[in-house]
Coordinates of C-alpha atoms in Angstrom, one line a residue:
Chain A
M18 CA -7.2 22.1 -17.0
A19 CA -4.5 24.7 -17.7
G20 CA -1.4 23.4 -15.8
V21 CA 0.2 20.5 -14.0
G22 CA 3.2 20.6 -11.6
Y23 CA 5.2 18.1 -9.6
T24 CA 7.9 17.9 -7.0
A25 CA 10.6 15.2 -7.3
F26 CA 9.4 11.8 -6.2
T27 CA 11.6 10.4 -3.6
R28 CA 11.8 8.0 -0.6
D29 CA 12.7 10.8 1.8
S30 CA 11.9 14.4 0.8
G31 CA 13.5 15.8 3.9
V32 CA 10.9 18.6 3.8
S33 CA 7.4 19.2 5.2
T34 CA 4.3 18.5 3.3
L35 CA 3.7 22.2 3.3
T36 CA 6.9 22.7 1.3
L37 CA 6.0 19.9 -1.0
A38 CA 2.6 21.4 -1.6
C39 CA 4.0 24.9 -2.3
R40 CA 6.6 23.5 -4.7
A41 CA 4.1 21.5 -6.7
I42 CA 1.5 24.4 -6.8
M43 CA 4.2 26.9 -8.0
A44 CA 5.3 24.4 -10.7
A45 CA 1.7 24.0 -11.9
L46 CA 1.0 27.7 -11.9
D47 CA 4.2 28.3 -13.9
D48 CA 3.2 25.6 -16.3
A49 CA -0.1 27.5 -16.9
G50 CA 1.7 30.9 -17.1
L51 CA 0.0 32.1 -13.9
G52 CA 1.0 33.1 -10.3
P53 CA -0.4 32.8 -6.8
G54 CA -2.1 36.1 -7.3
D55 CA -4.4 34.5 -9.9
V56 CA -5.6 31.7 -7.6
D57 CA -9.0 32.1 -5.9
G58 CA -9.6 28.5 -5.0
L59 CA -7.7 25.7 -3.4
A60 CA -8.6 22.0 -2.9
T61 CA -7.0 18.8 -1.6
H62 CA -7.7 15.4 -0.2
R63 CA -6.0 13.9 2.8
V64 CA -6.3 11.5 5.7
G65 CA -4.7 13.5 8.5
D66 CA -1.3 13.2 6.7
S67 CA -0.9 16.5 5.0
V68 CA -1.6 20.3 5.0
A69 CA -4.9 22.0 4.5
P70 CA -5.8 24.7 2.0
T71 CA -6.0 27.1 5.0
V72 CA -2.3 26.5 5.6
V73 CA -1.1 26.4 2.0
G74 CA -3.1 29.5 1.0
P75 CA -1.5 32.0 3.4
A76 CA 1.9 30.4 2.8
L77 CA 1.7 31.3 -0.8
G78 CA 0.0 34.7 -0.2
V79 CA -3.4 33.6 -1.2
H80 CA -5.2 35.2 1.7
D81 CA -8.9 35.2 0.7
P82 CA -9.8 32.3 -1.6
T83 CA -13.4 32.5 -2.7
W84 CA -13.7 28.7 -2.5
H85 CA -11.8 25.9 -0.9
L86 CA -12.2 22.2 -0.2
D87 CA -10.5 20.1 2.4
Q88 CA -11.7 16.6 1.4
F89 CA -11.3 13.8 3.9
G90 CA -10.3 10.6 2.1
G91 CA -7.6 8.7 0.3
G92 CA -7.3 7.5 -3.3
S93 CA -11.0 7.0 -3.7
V94 CA -11.7 10.7 -3.6
S95 CA -8.8 12.0 -5.7
H96 CA -10.8 12.5 -8.8
A97 CA -13.9 13.8 -6.8
V98 CA -11.8 16.7 -5.7
V99 CA -11.1 17.8 -9.3
G100 CA -14.8 17.2 -10.2
Q101 CA -15.8 19.5 -7.3
A102 CA -13.3 22.1 -8.4
A103 CA -14.8 22.0 -11.9
L104 CA -18.2 22.5 -10.3
A105 CA -17.0 25.5 -8.3
V106 CA -15.5 27.1 -11.4
A107 CA -18.7 26.3 -13.5
A108 CA -20.8 27.8 -10.7
G109 CA -18.7 31.0 -10.7
L110 CA -17.5 30.5 -7.0
A111 CA -13.9 30.6 -8.2
E112 CA -12.2 31.3 -11.4
T113 CA -8.9 29.5 -11.0
V114 CA -8.6 26.6 -8.6
V115 CA -5.5 24.6 -7.7
C116 CA -6.0 21.0 -6.7
Y117 CA -3.0 19.5 -4.9
R118 CA -1.9 16.4 -3.0
A119 CA 1.2 16.5 -0.9
V120 CA 2.5 13.5 1.1
N121 CA 5.5 12.1 2.7
A122 CA 4.1 8.7 2.3
R123 CA 7.3 6.9 2.8
S124 CA 9.3 9.0 5.3
E125 CA 6.4 10.2 7.6
F126 CA 3.0 8.6 7.1
R127 CA 3.0 5.1 5.6
M128 CA -0.4 4.0 4.3
G129 CA 0.4 0.3 4.9
G130 CA -0.9 0.2 8.4
T131 CA 2.5 0.1 10.2
G132 CA 3.1 2.9 12.6
R133 CA -0.2 4.8 12.3
G134 CA -3.7 4.5 13.6
L135 CA -6.2 2.2 12.1
P136 CA -8.6 3.5 9.4
V137 CA -11.7 5.3 10.4
S138 CA -14.3 2.6 9.9
P139 CA -16.5 0.8 12.3
E140 CA -15.9 -2.4 10.3
I141 CA -12.2 -2.6 11.1
Q142 CA -13.0 -3.9 14.6
F143 CA -14.3 -7.2 12.9
Q144 CA -11.0 -7.5 11.0
A145 CA -8.1 -6.1 13.0
P146 CA -8.2 -8.7 15.7
Y147 CA -7.3 -11.3 13.0
G148 CA -4.3 -9.2 11.8
Y149 CA -6.3 -8.0 8.8
V150 CA -5.8 -4.3 8.5
A151 CA -3.8 -3.1 5.5
P152 CA -4.7 -2.3 1.9
P153 CA -2.3 -4.9 0.4
Q154 CA -4.1 -7.6 2.4
Q155 CA -7.6 -6.4 1.4
Y156 CA -6.8 -6.2 -2.3
A157 CA -5.0 -9.5 -2.1
M158 CA -8.2 -11.0 -0.7
Y159 CA -10.3 -9.6 -3.6
A160 CA -7.7 -10.7 -6.1
R161 CA -7.8 -14.3 -4.9
A162 CA -11.6 -14.2 -5.1
H163 CA -11.2 -13.1 -8.8
M164 CA -8.7 -15.9 -9.4
L165 CA -11.0 -18.5 -7.9
K166 CA -14.1 -17.3 -9.8
Y167 CA -12.5 -16.5 -13.2
G168 CA -9.3 -18.3 -13.4
T169 CA -7.2 -15.2 -13.3
K170 CA -3.5 -16.1 -13.0
A171 CA -0.4 -14.6 -11.3
E172 CA 1.1 -14.1 -14.7
H173 CA -1.8 -11.7 -15.5
F174 CA -0.9 -9.5 -12.5
G175 CA 2.8 -9.9 -13.4
H176 CA 2.3 -8.6 -16.9
I177 CA 0.6 -5.5 -15.6
A178 CA 3.7 -4.9 -13.3
V179 CA 6.2 -5.5 -16.1
T180 CA 4.3 -3.3 -18.7
Q181 CA 4.0 -0.4 -16.3
R182 CA 7.7 -0.6 -15.4
A183 CA 8.5 -0.5 -19.1
S184 CA 6.5 2.7 -19.4
A185 CA 8.3 4.1 -16.3
A186 CA 11.6 3.5 -18.0
K187 CA 10.6 6.3 -20.4
N188 CA 9.5 8.6 -17.7
P189 CA 12.2 10.8 -16.1
R190 CA 10.0 11.5 -13.0
A191 CA 9.6 7.8 -12.2
L192 CA 11.1 6.4 -9.0
M193 CA 11.5 2.9 -10.5
R194 CA 12.9 2.9 -14.0
T195 CA 14.9 -0.4 -14.2
P196 CA 13.0 -2.8 -16.5
I197 CA 11.7 -6.1 -14.9
T198 CA 10.7 -9.4 -16.4
L199 CA 7.9 -11.8 -15.6
D200 CA 10.5 -14.0 -13.9
D201 CA 11.5 -11.0 -11.7
Y202 CA 7.9 -10.6 -10.8
L203 CA 7.4 -14.3 -9.9
A204 CA 10.6 -14.4 -7.9
A205 CA 9.7 -11.3 -5.8
R206 CA 9.0 -12.0 -2.1
W207 CA 5.5 -12.6 -0.9
I208 CA 3.7 -9.8 1.0
A209 CA 0.2 -11.4 1.4
E210 CA -0.4 -14.3 -1.0
P211 CA -1.5 -14.0 -3.8
F212 CA 0.4 -10.6 -3.8
R213 CA 4.1 -10.4 -4.2
L214 CA 6.2 -7.2 -3.7
L215 CA 5.8 -6.2 -7.3
D216 CA 2.0 -6.3 -7.1
C217 CA 2.2 -3.4 -4.6
C218 CA 2.5 0.3 -5.3
L219 CA 5.5 2.4 -4.1
E220 CA 5.3 4.4 -1.0
T221 CA 6.5 7.9 -2.1
D222 CA 7.3 11.3 -0.8
G223 CA 6.1 13.9 -3.3
A224 CA 3.4 16.3 -4.4
C225 CA 1.4 17.0 -7.6
A226 CA -0.8 19.9 -8.4
L227 CA -3.4 20.8 -11.1
V228 CA -4.7 24.1 -12.3
I229 CA -8.4 24.2 -13.2
T230 CA -10.1 27.3 -14.7
T231 CA -12.8 28.1 -17.2
A232 CA -12.4 26.7 -20.7
E233 CA -12.4 30.3 -22.0
R234 CA -9.6 31.3 -19.8
A235 CA -7.7 28.2 -20.4
R236 CA -7.6 28.9 -24.1
T237 CA -5.8 32.2 -23.4
L238 CA -3.1 30.6 -21.3
R239 CA 0.4 29.2 -22.0
R240 CA -0.4 25.6 -22.6
P241 CA -3.0 23.7 -24.8
P242 CA -6.1 23.4 -22.7
V243 CA -7.6 20.0 -21.7
L244 CA -11.3 19.8 -21.0
I245 CA -13.1 18.0 -18.2
S246 CA -15.8 16.2 -20.2
A247 CA -17.1 14.1 -17.3
A248 CA -16.7 13.8 -13.6
A249 CA -18.6 11.1 -11.7
W250 CA -18.9 9.9 -8.1
G251 CA -19.7 6.4 -7.0
G252 CA -20.7 4.6 -3.8
G253 CA -19.4 1.1 -3.8
A254 CA -19.8 -1.4 -1.0
S255 CA -18.2 -2.5 2.2
H256 CA -18.4 -6.2 1.4
L257 CA -20.2 -6.8 4.7
S258 CA -23.9 -7.3 5.1
G259 CA -26.1 -5.0 3.0
G260 CA -23.2 -4.3 0.6
A261 CA -22.3 -5.9 -2.7
A262 CA -22.4 -9.7 -2.6
D263 CA -19.7 -10.1 -5.3
P264 CA -16.2 -9.1 -4.2
T265 CA -14.9 -9.5 -7.7
T266 CA -16.8 -6.4 -8.9
S267 CA -15.7 -2.9 -7.9
A268 CA -17.8 0.3 -7.5
A269 CA -16.6 1.3 -10.9
A270 CA -19.1 -1.0 -12.5
A271 CA -22.0 1.2 -11.4
L272 CA -20.2 4.5 -11.9
A273 CA -18.9 3.8 -15.5
P274 CA -22.3 4.2 -17.3
R275 CA -22.9 7.5 -15.6
L276 CA -19.4 8.7 -16.5
Y277 CA -19.6 7.7 -20.1
A278 CA -23.2 9.1 -20.5
Q279 CA -22.0 12.5 -19.1
A280 CA -19.3 12.7 -21.8
G281 CA -21.4 11.2 -24.6
L282 CA -18.6 8.7 -25.1
G283 CA -18.0 5.0 -24.5
P284 CA -15.1 2.7 -23.8
S285 CA -14.2 2.4 -27.4
D286 CA -13.6 6.2 -27.6
I287 CA -10.9 6.1 -24.9
D288 CA -7.4 6.5 -26.3
V289 CA -5.4 6.2 -23.1
A290 CA -6.4 5.3 -19.5
E291 CA -4.6 6.3 -16.3
L292 CA -6.2 3.8 -13.8
Y293 CA -5.7 3.8 -10.0
D294 CA -3.1 1.1 -9.4
C295 CA -2.6 0.8 -5.7
F296 CA -2.1 -2.9 -6.7
T297 CA -1.9 -4.8 -10.0
Y298 CA -5.3 -6.3 -9.4
S299 CA -6.9 -2.8 -9.2
V300 CA -6.0 -2.2 -12.9
L301 CA -7.3 -5.6 -13.9
V302 CA -10.7 -5.2 -12.2
Q303 CA -11.1 -1.7 -13.7
L304 CA -10.4 -2.9 -17.2
E305 CA -13.5 -5.0 -16.7
D306 CA -15.6 -2.6 -14.8
Y307 CA -15.0 0.4 -17.1
G308 CA -16.1 -1.8 -20.0
F309 CA -12.8 -2.5 -21.9
C310 CA -13.4 -6.2 -21.8
P311 CA -16.1 -8.6 -20.5
K312 CA -16.4 -9.3 -16.8
G313 CA -13.9 -11.9 -15.8
E314 CA -11.6 -11.4 -18.8
G315 CA -9.4 -8.7 -17.4
G316 CA -6.5 -11.1 -17.1
P317 CA -6.4 -12.3 -20.7
Y318 CA -7.2 -8.7 -21.8
A319 CA -4.3 -7.2 -19.9
V320 CA -1.8 -9.5 -21.7
S321 CA -3.4 -9.1 -25.2
A322 CA -1.6 -7.4 -27.9
G323 CA -3.0 -4.0 -29.0
R324 CA -4.9 -3.4 -25.8
L325 CA -5.6 0.1 -24.6
P326 CA -2.5 2.0 -23.3
V327 CA -2.8 2.1 -19.5
N328 CA -0.7 4.0 -17.0
T329 CA 1.7 5.4 -19.5
H330 CA 3.7 7.1 -16.7
G331 CA 4.3 3.8 -14.9
G332 CA 1.5 4.4 -12.4
F333 CA 1.8 4.1 -8.6
L334 CA 3.6 0.8 -9.2
S335 CA 6.6 2.5 -10.8
E336 CA 6.3 6.3 -11.2
G337 CA 5.3 7.1 -7.6
Y338 CA 2.3 7.2 -5.4
V339 CA 0.6 10.6 -5.1
H340 CA -2.9 9.3 -4.3
G341 CA -4.5 9.8 -7.7
I342 CA -3.4 13.3 -8.7
N343 CA -0.3 12.1 -10.7
H344 CA -2.6 9.9 -12.9
I345 CA -4.7 13.0 -13.8
A346 CA -1.6 15.0 -14.5
E347 CA -0.3 12.3 -16.9
A348 CA -3.7 12.2 -18.7
V349 CA -3.3 16.0 -19.2
S350 CA 0.2 15.5 -20.6
Q351 CA -1.0 12.8 -23.0
L352 CA -3.8 15.0 -24.3
R353 CA -1.5 18.0 -24.7
G354 CA 0.8 15.8 -26.7
D355 CA 3.8 16.6 -24.5
A356 CA 4.5 13.2 -23.0
A357 CA 7.7 12.8 -25.0
D358 CA 8.8 9.1 -25.3
R359 CA 5.6 8.0 -23.6
Q360 CA 3.3 9.8 -25.9
V361 CA 0.3 7.8 -27.2
P362 CA 0.0 9.0 -30.8
G363 CA -3.1 11.1 -31.5
A364 CA -4.5 10.8 -28.0
E365 CA -7.7 12.9 -27.8
V366 CA -9.7 11.2 -25.0
A367 CA -8.4 10.0 -21.7
L368 CA -10.0 8.2 -18.7
S369 CA -8.6 8.6 -15.3
T370 CA -9.9 6.9 -12.2
A371 CA -9.7 6.9 -8.4
Q372 CA -9.4 3.9 -6.1
P373 CA -12.3 1.8 -7.4
G374 CA -14.4 1.6 -4.2
Y375 CA -13.0 -1.3 -2.4
I376 CA -12.3 -0.9 1.3
L377 CA -14.3 2.3 1.8
P378 CA -17.4 2.7 -0.2
A379 CA -16.5 5.6 -2.5
T380 CA -15.0 6.1 -5.9
S381 CA -14.6 8.8 -8.6
A382 CA -13.4 9.3 -12.1
L383 CA -12.8 11.8 -14.9
I384 CA -13.0 11.8 -18.7
L385 CA -10.7 14.4 -20.1
T386 CA -10.5 15.5 -23.8
K387 CA -8.2 17.5 -25.9
G388 CA -9.3 21.1 -25.9
Chain B
M11 CA -12.5 -2.0 19.8
P12 CA -16.2 -2.5 20.4
D13 CA -18.4 0.6 19.9
R14 CA -21.9 1.5 21.0
D15 CA -23.4 -0.4 18.1
S16 CA -21.4 -3.5 18.5
A17 CA -20.8 -4.0 22.3
G18 CA -23.7 -6.5 22.6
W19 CA -22.4 -8.6 19.7
W20 CA -19.0 -8.9 21.3
E21 CA -20.6 -9.9 24.6
L22 CA -22.5 -12.7 22.9
L23 CA -19.3 -13.9 21.2
A24 CA -17.5 -13.9 24.5
R25 CA -20.2 -16.2 25.9
G26 CA -19.5 -18.7 23.0
E27 CA -22.6 -17.6 20.9
F28 CA -22.8 -16.3 17.4
A29 CA -25.5 -13.9 16.4
V30 CA -26.5 -11.2 13.9
Q31 CA -29.2 -8.7 14.1
R32 CA -32.8 -9.5 12.9
C33 CA -34.7 -6.3 12.0
A34 CA -37.7 -5.9 14.4
S35 CA -39.9 -4.7 11.5
C36 CA -39.0 -6.7 8.4
D37 CA -36.9 -9.6 9.7
T38 CA -34.0 -8.9 7.5
L39 CA -30.7 -10.2 8.9
R40 CA -27.8 -7.8 9.1
F41 CA -24.2 -7.6 10.2
P42 CA -22.2 -5.7 11.4
P43 CA -24.5 -4.4 14.2
R44 CA -26.1 -0.9 13.8
A45 CA -29.3 0.8 14.6
F46 CA -31.0 1.1 11.1
C47 CA -32.1 -1.6 8.8
P48 CA -30.8 -1.0 5.3
A49 CA -33.8 -2.8 3.8
C50 CA -36.8 -1.1 5.6
H51 CA -35.0 1.9 7.1
R52 CA -36.4 1.5 10.6
E53 CA -34.7 1.3 13.9
G54 CA -34.9 -1.8 16.2
A55 CA -33.5 -5.3 16.1
H56 CA -33.3 -8.5 18.0
W57 CA -30.2 -10.8 18.3
A58 CA -30.7 -13.9 16.1
A59 CA -28.5 -16.8 17.0
I60 CA -27.2 -18.4 13.8
E61 CA -25.0 -21.4 13.0
P62 CA -21.4 -20.1 12.4
E63 CA -21.4 -21.8 9.0
G64 CA -20.4 -20.6 5.5
T65 CA -18.1 -21.1 2.5
V66 CA -14.7 -19.9 1.7
E67 CA -14.9 -16.9 -0.6
S68 CA -11.2 -16.1 -0.5
W69 CA -8.1 -16.1 1.7
I70 CA -4.6 -14.6 2.0
V71 CA -1.4 -15.9 3.4
N72 CA 0.4 -13.0 5.2
H73 CA 4.2 -13.1 5.1
Q74 CA 4.7 -10.1 7.4
A75 CA 3.2 -9.0 10.7
F76 CA 0.6 -6.3 9.7
T77 CA -0.3 -5.8 13.4
P78 CA 2.0 -5.8 16.5
G79 CA 2.7 -9.1 18.1
G80 CA 1.7 -11.3 15.1
A81 CA 3.8 -14.3 14.0
E82 CA 3.9 -14.8 10.3
P83 CA 3.0 -16.5 8.0
Y84 CA -0.6 -16.5 9.1
L85 CA -3.7 -17.0 7.1
V86 CA -6.9 -14.8 7.0
V87 CA -10.0 -16.3 5.5
M88 CA -13.0 -14.5 4.0
V89 CA -16.2 -16.5 4.7
R90 CA -19.6 -16.1 3.0
L91 CA -22.1 -16.7 5.8
A92 CA -24.7 -19.3 4.9
A93 CA -27.4 -17.8 7.0
V94 CA -27.1 -14.1 5.9
P95 CA -27.3 -13.3 2.2
G96 CA -24.4 -11.3 0.9
C97 CA -22.6 -11.2 4.2
F98 CA -18.9 -11.8 4.6
V99 CA -16.9 -12.3 7.8
Y100 CA -13.2 -12.6 8.3
G101 CA -11.1 -14.7 10.7
N102 CA -7.9 -16.8 11.1
W103 CA -7.8 -20.3 9.7
R104 CA -7.6 -23.4 11.9
G105 CA -7.3 -26.0 9.1
A106 CA -4.4 -28.3 8.7
R107 CA -4.1 -27.5 5.0
E108 CA -4.8 -24.3 3.0
P109 CA -8.5 -23.6 2.3
R110 CA -10.1 -24.3 -1.0
G111 CA -12.5 -21.9 -2.8
G112 CA -16.1 -22.7 -1.9
Q113 CA -15.1 -25.1 0.9
A114 CA -17.7 -25.5 3.6
V115 CA -16.4 -24.1 6.9
R116 CA -17.5 -23.7 10.5
G117 CA -16.6 -21.1 13.1
V118 CA -14.6 -21.9 16.2
H119 CA -14.6 -19.6 19.3
T120 CA -11.0 -19.0 20.4
R121 CA -9.5 -16.8 23.1
A122 CA -6.9 -14.4 21.9
G123 CA -3.8 -13.5 23.9
D124 CA -5.4 -10.4 25.3
G125 CA -8.4 -12.4 26.6
V126 CA -10.8 -11.3 23.8
V127 CA -12.9 -14.0 22.3
L128 CA -12.7 -14.3 18.5
L129 CA -14.2 -16.5 15.9
D130 CA -11.8 -18.5 13.7
W131 CA -12.7 -21.0 11.0
R132 CA -12.0 -24.6 10.2
P133 CA -13.2 -27.1 7.6
A134 CA -16.8 -28.2 8.2
G135 CA -17.6 -31.8 9.4
P136 CA -16.1 -34.0 12.1

């Protein structure tokens, strides 16, 4: 990984997703010391809410990419897109791929179920008539199941929100930088009990882009290279018949051993983790399912001193919500050692993850290492 | 909302029944309705009437209207069906008090405002 780029994160960008994509891609190429003429691959993920590589390429003068990917999906496929770009580069189909995600997720297409069509899933017909349609509801349902089974408390979720806000306070890109306390968390209005407002990620306008090339080429470019040491895909369950019978375990539990084996590393080797945090509970369940603590102890682990640094940029809860790509970019920054006030000293191995396979049965994750 | 796989299920529900599919080859029960059995990978199924009984796996209390026309707060419950291993269904709650984890519950057919028959849940027993 040779470059990362961002647009500003806002609540109303005032521009098209094409403009956002182009800005983030140009910033990432500039970071790598490259230009659009060097790009021969483009990849994105989207759910009908953004621009395809076939639109972005011509807009930047990339007229004949040798590889492209227009992946349908939300946060569960964010890391799969980067994994596939790495495969394309390794296979020689492209030499320099840009992965991007550009959304006006606040001002144009809100993910929360208001003002847009229902998700593409045959299962939604058995849920929507009861007013059960939106991700905060679904994750709140799983969070309550975890509370009932393991004694997980609101304070555990609150600590995750408070800690990530403290990280965002050190991040100039973050949308929400004013520190919060556990009392602020507990006083926030209910969205869907057991979730309060501060359990939920931001809805953000913005874009983020990543430059992926061969390790050999990356070593000749402007910035210190970061290596993709593992990329794994997972299935997950729908939590209806024939799926997983335990809603307190995510698809990450099955994916994690494959991911670690590919890298030849384990949970104790991870220096920093940027975990998909559409909600506080998603962080908690991934701390368990990626093996940082025993199953059921994600709450106590999250509040323990000396635990793994997680979501050093503030995450979706406080930096902004760019559907997984900003988590990968922050991991790159940590491994290059340029995360300024947020830097985890000596970080050499990072885990970054996609939506852990609740809701739709898919997930993906990366292990990145200092080059 | 019904599709080509589920239309028959919705028709049964509208008649006050509750059923899941039973695989014609291996007898495995499955829900939601679809053509292939995930256990034996064959097509073909019969409707198997089952008691709408289960236990409370989880629930949420919604403080905003996530769909048009809803009045909040409203409660959605996740029920683990007793008759179908590993199967969860969702519905609105018809209990006087909030549910409890593991509470035994029974489905109640209700007619929604648009005439569609749905299955809600209440505490089991008299």
